[in-house]
Amino acid sequence: MLIGRAFGWTMVLAAILMASAEAVMALGTGSYLGLATGDLWALLWGRNPNFLEAGFSDDLWRFSGALLMALPAWAVLGPVGVILAHTCRRRPPNGRLFRTTLK
């Protein structure tokens, strides 16, 4: 759980850093195209993702994958990091295995 929480917060911090850098570059004088998720994927893993390996409908899977990879990298990393940090959070034990209403 600690690793998942740390990885989630790292993703959130990276998303904040990417969003702020993109805002600064957009306010600059030159034209700037933001860092897309597909570009970040290619930088980290060295190849573009193949969405046809999962065996779903080819058109739907290809369309949703292309849509996800066209989004800005901060718009994908931020929500995924928040979800990961939330699901891996520390929960206090309540002393019971199953919740019952019997007393």
mmCIF file of C-alpha atoms in Angstrom:
data_model
loop_
_atom_site.group_PDB
_atom_site.id
_atom_site.type_symbol
_atom_site.label_atom_id
_atom_site.label_comp_id
_atom_site.label_asym_id
_atom_site.label_seq_id
_atom_site.Cartn_x
_atom_site.Cartn_y
_atom_site.Cartn_z
ATOM 1 C CA MET A 1 0.000 0.000 0.000
ATOM 2 C CA LEU A 2 2.850 2.381 0.733
ATOM 3 C CA ILE A 3 4.321 1.877 -2.742
ATOM 4 C CA GLY A 4 0.966 2.483 -4.438
ATOM 5 C CA ARG A 5 0.341 5.616 -2.388
ATOM 6 C CA ALA A 6 3.831 6.972 -3.109
ATOM 7 C CA PHE A 7 3.482 6.212 -6.808
ATOM 8 C CA GLY A 8 0.059 7.906 -6.874
ATOM 9 C CA TRP A 9 1.344 11.062 -5.215
ATOM 10 C CA THR A 10 4.337 11.072 -7.558
ATOM 11 C CA MET A 11 1.955 10.963 -10.509
ATOM 12 C CA VAL A 12 -0.102 13.830 -9.051
ATOM 13 C CA LEU A 13 3.014 15.958 -8.514
ATOM 14 C CA ALA A 14 4.236 15.186 -12.037
ATOM 15 C CA ALA A 15 0.822 16.195 -13.425
ATOM 16 C CA ILE A 16 0.928 19.496 -11.525
ATOM 17 C CA LEU A 17 4.450 20.152 -12.783
ATOM 18 C CA MET A 18 3.462 19.350 -16.385
ATOM 19 C CA ALA A 19 0.335 21.508 -16.223
ATOM 20 C CA SER A 20 2.215 24.489 -14.827
ATOM 21 C CA ALA A 21 5.004 24.139 -17.401
ATOM 22 C CA GLU A 22 2.429 23.908 -20.166
ATOM 23 C CA ALA A 23 0.684 27.051 -18.885
ATOM 24 C CA VAL A 24 3.963 28.979 -18.824
ATOM 25 C CA MET A 25 4.862 27.826 -22.331
ATOM 26 C CA ALA A 26 1.389 28.690 -23.644
ATOM 27 C CA LEU A 27 1.778 32.251 -22.347
ATOM 28 C CA GLY A 28 5.100 32.635 -24.130
ATOM 29 C CA THR A 29 5.609 34.356 -27.464
ATOM 30 C CA GLY A 30 6.191 31.295 -29.650
ATOM 31 C CA SER A 31 3.773 28.569 -30.610
ATOM 32 C CA TYR A 32 3.794 25.591 -28.291
ATOM 33 C CA LEU A 33 2.098 22.236 -28.679
ATOM 34 C CA GLY A 34 1.548 20.545 -25.337
ATOM 35 C CA LEU A 35 2.939 17.193 -24.317
ATOM 36 C CA ALA A 36 0.381 14.568 -25.275
ATOM 37 C CA THR A 37 0.012 11.285 -23.405
ATOM 38 C CA GLY A 38 1.138 9.382 -26.488
ATOM 39 C CA ASP A 39 4.349 11.395 -26.576
ATOM 40 C CA LEU A 40 4.988 10.711 -22.898
ATOM 41 C CA TRP A 41 4.276 7.000 -23.431
ATOM 42 C CA ALA A 42 6.763 6.882 -26.326
ATOM 43 C CA LEU A 43 9.386 8.715 -24.261
ATOM 44 C CA LEU A 44 9.052 6.363 -21.288
ATOM 45 C CA TRP A 45 8.632 2.979 -23.008
ATOM 46 C CA GLY A 46 10.266 3.605 -26.377
ATOM 47 C CA ARG A 47 7.294 2.567 -28.547
ATOM 48 C CA ASN A 48 3.707 3.492 -29.178
ATOM 49 C CA PRO A 49 1.029 1.390 -27.442
ATOM 50 C CA ASN A 50 -0.768 -1.346 -29.367
ATOM 51 C CA PHE A 51 -4.464 -1.274 -28.487
ATOM 52 C CA LEU A 52 -5.425 -4.279 -30.605
ATOM 53 C CA GLU A 53 -3.770 -6.900 -28.382
ATOM 54 C CA ALA A 54 -6.611 -7.022 -25.823
ATOM 55 C CA GLY A 55 -9.111 -8.684 -28.189
ATOM 56 C CA PHE A 56 -11.906 -6.114 -27.922
ATOM 57 C CA SER A 57 -13.724 -4.587 -30.871
ATOM 58 C CA ASP A 58 -11.067 -3.166 -33.148
ATOM 59 C CA ASP A 59 -12.780 0.130 -33.980
ATOM 60 C CA LEU A 60 -13.910 0.977 -30.455
ATOM 61 C CA TRP A 61 -10.603 0.000 -28.871
ATOM 62 C CA ARG A 62 -8.585 1.910 -31.471
ATOM 63 C CA PHE A 63 -10.787 5.013 -31.109
ATOM 64 C CA SER A 64 -10.692 5.064 -27.293
ATOM 65 C CA GLY A 65 -6.934 4.457 -27.256
ATOM 66 C CA ALA A 66 -6.311 7.225 -29.777
ATOM 67 C CA LEU A 67 -8.543 9.571 -27.782
ATOM 68 C CA LEU A 68 -6.688 8.782 -24.552
ATOM 69 C CA MET A 69 -3.277 9.215 -26.172
ATOM 70 C CA ALA A 70 -4.294 12.571 -27.707
ATOM 71 C CA LEU A 71 -5.173 14.074 -24.306
ATOM 72 C CA PRO A 72 -2.585 16.205 -22.520
ATOM 73 C CA ALA A 73 -0.323 14.136 -20.295
ATOM 74 C CA TRP A 74 -1.283 16.063 -17.155
ATOM 75 C CA ALA A 75 -4.984 15.375 -17.793
ATOM 76 C CA VAL A 76 -4.343 11.624 -17.707
ATOM 77 C CA LEU A 77 -1.673 11.402 -14.994
ATOM 78 C CA GLY A 78 -3.538 13.629 -12.522
ATOM 79 C CA PRO A 79 -6.789 11.638 -12.173
ATOM 80 C CA VAL A 80 -4.979 8.297 -12.324
ATOM 81 C CA GLY A 81 -2.619 9.438 -9.556
ATOM 82 C CA VAL A 82 -5.497 10.689 -7.372
ATOM 83 C CA ILE A 83 -7.368 7.403 -7.799
ATOM 84 C CA LEU A 84 -4.241 5.386 -7.005
ATOM 85 C CA ALA A 85 -3.393 7.476 -3.926
ATOM 86 C CA HIS A 86 -6.993 7.233 -2.699
ATOM 87 C CA THR A 87 -7.340 3.470 -3.135
ATOM 88 C CA CYS A 88 -3.979 2.810 -1.453
ATOM 89 C CA ARG A 89 -4.619 5.095 1.528
ATOM 90 C CA ARG A 90 -4.165 3.940 5.087
ATOM 91 C CA ARG A 91 -7.397 2.888 6.767
ATOM 92 C CA PRO A 92 -7.692 2.448 10.518
ATOM 93 C CA PRO A 93 -8.637 -1.081 11.569
ATOM 94 C CA ASN A 94 -12.078 -1.406 13.087
ATOM 95 C CA GLY A 95 -11.439 -4.713 14.850
ATOM 96 C CA ARG A 96 -14.022 -6.688 12.933
ATOM 97 C CA LEU A 97 -13.745 -8.786 9.848
ATOM 98 C CA PHE A 98 -17.367 -8.465 8.787
ATOM 99 C CA ARG A 99 -19.755 -5.639 9.600
ATOM 100 C CA THR A 100 -22.950 -6.839 11.232
ATOM 101 C CA THR A 101 -25.870 -5.040 12.769
ATOM 102 C CA LEU A 102 -26.321 -7.631 15.547
ATOM 103 C CA LYS A 103 -25.374 -6.567 19.065
#
